[in-house]
Coordinates of C-alpha atoms in Angstrom, one line a residue:
M1 CA 138.3 119.2 21.0
T2 CA 137.6 116.6 18.5
F3 CA 139.1 113.2 18.8
N4 CA 140.1 110.7 16.1
K5 CA 139.6 107.2 17.0
L6 CA 142.2 104.8 16.0
N7 CA 142.0 101.8 14.5
M8 CA 143.9 98.4 14.9
G9 CA 147.1 98.8 13.1
D10 CA 147.2 102.7 13.2
T11 CA 150.3 104.2 14.3
I12 CA 151.1 106.0 17.6
G13 CA 154.1 108.5 17.5
I14 CA 155.9 109.1 20.8
I15 CA 158.2 112.1 21.3
G16 CA 160.9 110.6 24.0
G17 CA 162.2 107.0 24.3
G18 CA 163.0 106.6 27.7
Q19 CA 161.2 104.3 30.1
L20 CA 158.0 106.0 30.1
G21 CA 158.0 105.8 26.1
K22 CA 158.9 102.2 26.2
M23 CA 156.1 101.2 28.6
M24 CA 153.7 103.2 26.5
A25 CA 154.8 101.3 23.4
Q26 CA 154.2 98.1 25.1
S27 CA 150.7 98.9 25.9
A28 CA 150.2 100.2 22.4
Q29 CA 151.4 97.3 21.0
K30 CA 149.3 94.7 22.7
M31 CA 146.3 96.8 21.7
G32 CA 147.4 96.3 17.9
Y33 CA 148.7 99.8 17.3
R34 CA 152.0 100.3 15.7
V35 CA 154.6 102.5 17.4
I36 CA 157.2 104.8 16.2
V37 CA 159.4 106.9 18.6
L38 CA 161.7 110.2 18.2
D39 CA 164.7 110.4 20.4
P40 CA 168.1 111.8 20.3
D41 CA 169.5 108.8 22.0
A42 CA 170.7 106.2 19.5
E43 CA 170.1 103.4 22.2
C44 CA 167.0 104.9 23.9
P45 CA 165.0 102.1 25.4
T46 CA 162.0 102.7 23.5
Q47 CA 163.3 102.0 19.9
Y48 CA 163.8 98.3 20.9
V49 CA 160.1 97.9 21.4
S50 CA 158.8 100.2 18.5
H51 CA 158.2 99.3 14.9
A52 CA 160.2 102.6 13.9
F53 CA 162.6 104.9 15.2
I54 CA 163.6 108.5 14.4
H55 CA 167.2 109.5 15.7
A56 CA 166.8 113.2 16.0
N57 CA 166.9 116.0 18.5
Y58 CA 163.5 117.0 20.1
D59 CA 163.6 120.5 18.4
D60 CA 164.5 119.1 15.0
E61 CA 161.6 120.4 13.1
K62 CA 161.9 118.3 10.1
A63 CA 162.2 115.1 12.0
L64 CA 159.3 116.2 14.2
N65 CA 157.2 116.8 11.0
E66 CA 158.4 113.4 10.0
L67 CA 156.9 111.7 12.9
G68 CA 153.7 113.7 12.4
E69 CA 153.5 112.5 8.7
R70 CA 154.1 108.9 9.7
S71 CA 151.9 108.6 12.7
D72 CA 148.1 108.7 13.3
V73 CA 148.5 110.3 16.4
I74 CA 151.1 111.9 18.6
T75 CA 152.1 111.7 22.4
Y76 CA 154.9 112.4 24.5
E77 CA 156.6 110.9 27.5
F78 CA 158.1 114.1 29.3
E79 CA 157.5 117.7 29.7
N80 CA 160.7 119.2 28.6
I81 CA 159.6 119.3 25.0
D82 CA 159.9 122.9 23.3
A83 CA 156.3 124.3 23.7
K84 CA 156.7 126.3 20.5
Q85 CA 157.4 123.3 18.6
L86 CA 154.7 121.3 20.2
K87 CA 152.4 124.0 19.2
A88 CA 153.4 123.7 15.6
L89 CA 152.9 120.2 15.5
T90 CA 149.4 120.4 17.0
E91 CA 148.6 123.0 14.4
K92 CA 149.2 120.1 11.6
F93 CA 148.9 116.6 13.1
N94 CA 146.7 114.9 15.7
V95 CA 148.1 115.7 19.0
P96 CA 145.1 115.3 21.4
Q97 CA 147.2 116.6 24.6
G98 CA 147.7 119.8 23.0
Y99 CA 150.6 122.2 23.9
E100 CA 149.0 124.3 26.6
A101 CA 149.6 122.2 29.4
I102 CA 153.3 121.8 28.6
S103 CA 153.7 125.1 28.1
L104 CA 152.0 126.3 31.6
L105 CA 153.9 123.4 33.7
Q106 CA 157.4 124.4 32.3
D107 CA 157.0 127.5 34.4
R108 CA 156.9 127.0 38.0
L109 CA 155.7 130.3 38.8
T110 CA 152.8 130.4 36.2
E111 CA 151.9 126.8 37.2
K112 CA 151.3 127.9 41.0
E113 CA 149.3 131.0 39.7
T114 CA 147.2 129.2 37.6
L115 CA 146.4 126.4 40.3
S116 CA 145.7 128.9 42.8
E117 CA 143.5 130.8 40.4
A118 CA 141.7 127.4 39.9
G119 CA 140.9 127.1 43.7
A120 CA 143.2 124.3 44.4
K121 CA 145.3 124.7 47.8
V122 CA 149.0 125.3 47.1
V123 CA 151.8 126.1 49.5
P124 CA 152.3 130.0 49.9
F125 CA 154.7 131.1 47.4
V126 CA 156.7 134.5 46.2
Q127 CA 158.5 135.3 42.9
V128 CA 162.0 136.2 43.4
T129 CA 163.9 137.8 40.6
S130 CA 166.3 139.8 42.7
P131 CA 167.9 140.1 46.0
D132 CA 165.2 142.6 47.3
D133 CA 162.8 139.8 46.3
L134 CA 164.6 137.1 48.3
N135 CA 164.7 139.3 51.3
Q136 CA 160.8 139.9 50.9
A137 CA 160.4 136.2 50.6
I138 CA 162.2 135.4 53.7
Q139 CA 160.2 138.1 55.6
T140 CA 157.0 136.8 54.2
L141 CA 157.5 133.0 54.4
G142 CA 160.3 132.7 57.1
F143 CA 162.7 129.7 57.5
P144 CA 163.0 127.3 56.1
L145 CA 161.9 128.1 52.7
V146 CA 162.4 126.2 49.3
L147 CA 163.9 128.2 46.3
K148 CA 163.2 126.7 43.0
T149 CA 164.3 127.8 39.6
R150 CA 161.2 128.8 37.5
F151 CA 162.0 126.9 34.5
G152 CA 163.7 123.2 34.2
G153 CA 164.9 121.2 37.1
Y154 CA 163.7 117.8 38.1
D155 CA 164.5 114.9 40.7
G156 CA 165.5 117.9 43.0
K157 CA 167.8 119.7 40.8
G158 CA 167.5 123.5 40.5
Q159 CA 166.5 123.9 44.0
I160 CA 167.5 125.0 47.5
L161 CA 166.3 124.1 50.7
M162 CA 167.0 127.4 52.8
Q163 CA 167.3 126.6 56.6
S164 CA 168.9 130.1 57.4
S165 CA 170.5 133.4 56.3
E166 CA 173.9 131.6 55.9
Q167 CA 172.6 130.1 52.7
I168 CA 171.7 133.6 51.2
E169 CA 175.0 133.7 49.1
E170 CA 174.0 130.3 47.6
A171 CA 170.5 131.4 46.9
L172 CA 171.7 134.7 45.2
T173 CA 173.8 132.5 43.0
L174 CA 171.0 130.6 41.9
I175 CA 168.9 133.7 41.4
S176 CA 171.6 135.2 39.2
Q177 CA 171.3 132.4 36.9
Q178 CA 167.5 132.3 36.4
E179 CA 164.2 133.7 38.0
C180 CA 163.0 131.6 41.1
V181 CA 160.0 130.9 43.0
A182 CA 160.3 130.4 46.8
E183 CA 157.9 128.1 48.7
Q184 CA 157.1 127.9 52.3
F185 CA 158.6 124.8 53.6
V186 CA 155.9 122.1 54.6
N187 CA 156.3 120.2 57.9
L188 CA 155.5 116.9 56.1
D189 CA 153.6 114.1 57.3
K190 CA 153.4 112.2 54.0
E191 CA 153.6 112.8 50.2
V192 CA 151.0 111.4 48.0
S193 CA 150.2 111.4 44.5
L194 CA 147.0 110.7 42.4
T195 CA 147.4 109.3 38.8
V196 CA 144.6 110.2 36.4
T197 CA 143.4 109.7 32.9
I198 CA 141.0 111.9 31.1
G199 CA 139.7 110.7 27.6
H200 CA 137.3 112.2 25.2
D201 CA 133.9 113.6 26.2
N202 CA 135.3 114.5 29.5
Q203 CA 135.8 110.9 30.7
I204 CA 138.0 110.8 33.9
V205 CA 139.1 108.0 35.7
F206 CA 141.2 107.8 39.1
F207 CA 143.9 105.5 40.2
P208 CA 144.1 104.6 44.0
L209 CA 145.9 107.4 46.0
Q210 CA 149.7 106.6 46.2
E211 CA 151.8 107.1 49.1
N212 CA 155.2 108.2 48.1
E213 CA 158.8 108.4 49.5
H214 CA 161.7 110.4 48.4
Q215 CA 165.2 110.1 49.0
N216 CA 167.7 112.9 47.9
Q217 CA 164.8 114.3 46.0
I218 CA 164.3 111.0 43.9
L219 CA 161.4 108.7 44.3
F220 CA 162.2 105.9 46.5
K221 CA 159.3 103.8 47.1
T222 CA 155.5 104.0 46.5
I223 CA 152.9 102.2 48.7
V224 CA 149.3 101.6 47.4
P225 CA 146.8 102.1 48.9
A226 CA 148.1 105.3 50.8
R227 CA 147.8 105.0 54.5
T228 CA 146.1 108.4 55.1
N229 CA 143.1 109.5 56.9
D230 CA 140.4 109.9 54.3
I231 CA 142.0 112.4 52.1
E232 CA 141.5 110.5 48.6
Q233 CA 138.1 112.3 47.9
Q234 CA 139.8 115.5 48.8
A235 CA 142.5 114.8 46.2
Q236 CA 140.2 114.0 43.6
Q237 CA 138.3 117.0 44.1
E238 CA 141.5 119.2 44.0
V239 CA 142.2 117.2 40.5
Q240 CA 138.7 118.1 39.2
K241 CA 139.7 121.9 39.9
I242 CA 143.0 121.2 38.1
S243 CA 141.5 119.7 35.1
N244 CA 138.8 122.5 34.8
A245 CA 141.4 125.0 34.6
I246 CA 144.2 123.1 32.6
H247 CA 143.6 121.2 29.3
F248 CA 144.6 117.6 29.9
V249 CA 144.2 114.4 27.8
G250 CA 145.8 111.1 28.7
T251 CA 147.7 110.1 31.9
F252 CA 148.9 112.5 34.4
T253 CA 149.8 112.7 37.9
V254 CA 149.3 115.5 40.8
E255 CA 151.7 115.2 43.5
F256 CA 150.6 116.5 47.1
F257 CA 152.0 117.4 50.2
V258 CA 150.2 116.4 53.7
D259 CA 151.2 118.3 56.5
Q260 CA 151.3 117.3 60.3
S261 CA 147.9 118.4 60.6
G262 CA 146.4 116.5 57.7
E263 CA 146.2 119.4 55.4
L264 CA 146.5 118.7 51.7
F265 CA 148.4 121.0 49.2
V266 CA 148.9 120.5 45.5
N267 CA 153.0 120.5 44.7
E268 CA 153.7 119.6 41.2
I269 CA 151.8 118.2 38.2
A270 CA 153.4 115.7 35.6
P271 CA 151.5 116.0 32.5
R272 CA 152.2 112.1 31.5
P273 CA 152.5 108.8 33.2
H274 CA 154.5 109.1 36.3
N275 CA 157.0 107.3 38.4
S276 CA 154.8 106.6 41.3
G277 CA 152.2 105.1 38.9
H278 CA 154.2 102.3 37.8
Y279 CA 152.8 99.7 40.5
S280 CA 149.6 99.7 38.3
I281 CA 151.2 97.4 35.7
E282 CA 151.0 94.4 38.2
A283 CA 148.4 95.9 40.9
C284 CA 145.5 97.2 38.8
D285 CA 143.3 96.0 36.1
F286 CA 144.6 98.8 33.8
S287 CA 147.9 100.2 34.0
Q288 CA 148.4 104.0 33.8
F289 CA 150.1 103.4 30.4
D290 CA 146.9 101.4 29.3
T291 CA 144.4 104.0 30.0
H292 CA 147.0 106.8 28.5
I293 CA 147.1 104.6 25.3
L294 CA 143.3 104.4 25.3
A295 CA 142.8 108.0 25.9
V296 CA 145.2 109.5 23.0
A297 CA 143.7 106.8 20.7
G298 CA 140.3 108.3 21.2
Q299 CA 139.0 105.0 22.8
D300 CA 136.7 104.6 25.8
L301 CA 138.1 104.7 29.1
P302 CA 137.1 102.0 31.7
Q303 CA 134.4 103.6 34.0
S304 CA 136.9 102.7 37.3
I305 CA 140.3 101.3 38.1
T306 CA 140.2 98.1 40.3
L307 CA 143.3 97.8 42.8
L308 CA 143.6 93.8 42.4
K309 CA 146.0 93.8 45.5
P310 CA 147.8 96.3 47.5
A311 CA 151.6 96.9 46.5
V312 CA 154.9 98.4 47.4
M313 CA 157.0 99.9 44.4
M314 CA 160.6 100.4 44.7
N315 CA 162.6 102.6 42.3
L316 CA 165.5 100.8 41.1
L317 CA 168.7 103.5 40.7
G318 CA 172.1 102.4 39.6
R319 CA 173.2 102.0 42.9
D320 CA 170.4 99.5 43.6
L321 CA 171.3 97.3 40.7
D322 CA 174.6 97.0 41.9
L323 CA 173.3 95.9 45.6
L324 CA 170.4 93.6 44.3
E325 CA 171.2 92.5 40.8
Q326 CA 172.4 89.1 42.2
D327 CA 169.4 88.8 44.3
F328 CA 166.6 88.9 41.6
S329 CA 166.6 85.5 40.5
K330 CA 165.9 84.5 44.1
H331 CA 162.9 86.4 44.3
P332 CA 160.4 85.4 41.6
E333 CA 157.9 87.5 44.1
W334 CA 159.6 90.6 42.7
H335 CA 158.2 92.0 39.7
V336 CA 161.1 93.5 38.3
H337 CA 161.4 96.0 35.3
I338 CA 164.7 96.8 33.8
Y339 CA 164.6 99.7 31.6
G340 CA 167.4 99.0 29.2
K341 CA 169.4 102.0 29.6
T342 CA 173.1 101.3 28.4
E343 CA 175.0 103.3 31.0
R344 CA 174.2 102.7 34.8
K345 CA 174.8 105.7 37.1
Q346 CA 174.5 105.6 40.6
D347 CA 171.4 108.0 41.0
R348 CA 169.8 107.2 37.5
K349 CA 166.5 105.5 37.4
M350 CA 167.5 102.1 35.8
G351 CA 164.3 100.0 36.6
H352 CA 161.5 99.5 39.3
M353 CA 160.2 96.5 41.0
T354 CA 156.4 95.9 42.6
L355 CA 155.7 93.8 45.2
L356 CA 151.9 92.7 45.7
T357 CA 151.1 91.8 49.3
D358 CA 148.5 91.5 52.0
D359 CA 150.5 93.6 54.5
V360 CA 152.1 96.7 53.1
D361 CA 153.8 97.1 56.5
Q362 CA 155.5 94.1 56.7
T363 CA 156.5 94.0 52.9
E364 CA 157.6 97.7 53.5
A365 CA 159.9 96.7 56.6
E366 CA 161.3 93.8 54.5
M367 CA 162.3 95.9 51.4
L368 CA 163.7 98.6 53.8
R369 CA 166.0 96.0 55.0
T370 CA 166.9 94.7 51.6
F371 CA 167.9 97.9 50.5
E372 CA 169.9 98.7 53.5
G373 CA 173.4 99.7 52.3
R374 CA 172.4 101.6 49.1
N375 CA 173.8 104.8 50.5
Q376 CA 176.8 103.7 51.8

């Protein structure tokens, strides 16, 4: 694919005005680019750090075309864009990320089939469209298993952990609403993720392997470097297989399961900057947003990413702000990022904070004590 190299003062259009768009815009602006964002939320965080704002729905064809006409390149901050609309944009405007990855990754079944065909290791799965399929999945995979809708769903939405046949009615209700995919449950040791940026001429740069913990299916914390036994190279090899099979440009993240025996499985792919890579803003010589902007702008990527200091990154949900807001001023060592969302909800991602440390175990223990009471 042909890359158009942007010049200082050129405009980057961003579809989506949430926190990822905001941090993209901040990276773009420090490099001298102008930013225009499209979002249906009149008070989205990105509009306050952009040069221009288009207030429109994501499927508004006229507004998307306006974004294209006013931009020198278009990128996006999330994957729930209408793939047909994105394809139409790529045919008229400079959208180096294309639409193929979005189209593929919006369908969990196609995603898993593509990953498997690429030689990446995935958890055994079964397509489920009927009660008979569900019975077959139970026989093939056994309990426990995870039932997920093929389309939509994030942060644990649209899925059920089936522990026994007592949950069959609940599962049948989900299947009646949408086709599903059943996955064998993994006896987890760790969840890790690898953030990667691909630029022109097949340039590729890896961030350090990240160790993640989720609570209620939402990312709770990330520790870098991951405390694992020599699986970083294996994770990079899996990502190489994936990038050979799926068109990626810019920053994306591959999430992995590590089971009790140390075996690595590809879980999901986020085709844009990812929550688990936020630590890179303070802890690395380039952030995941810096390299994303460099890639979509057609600029050269750094040859490698240097971790300047180990880090612990904590997500800040609405409940965490309720718990900790008065403590922020007491801890200048906490690098706090507040996204600027107008409505605070208990489980909504409202910000994150990164702590640079020489002892991640000690810092993790201190932060766990700090976050005690968040679920009460």
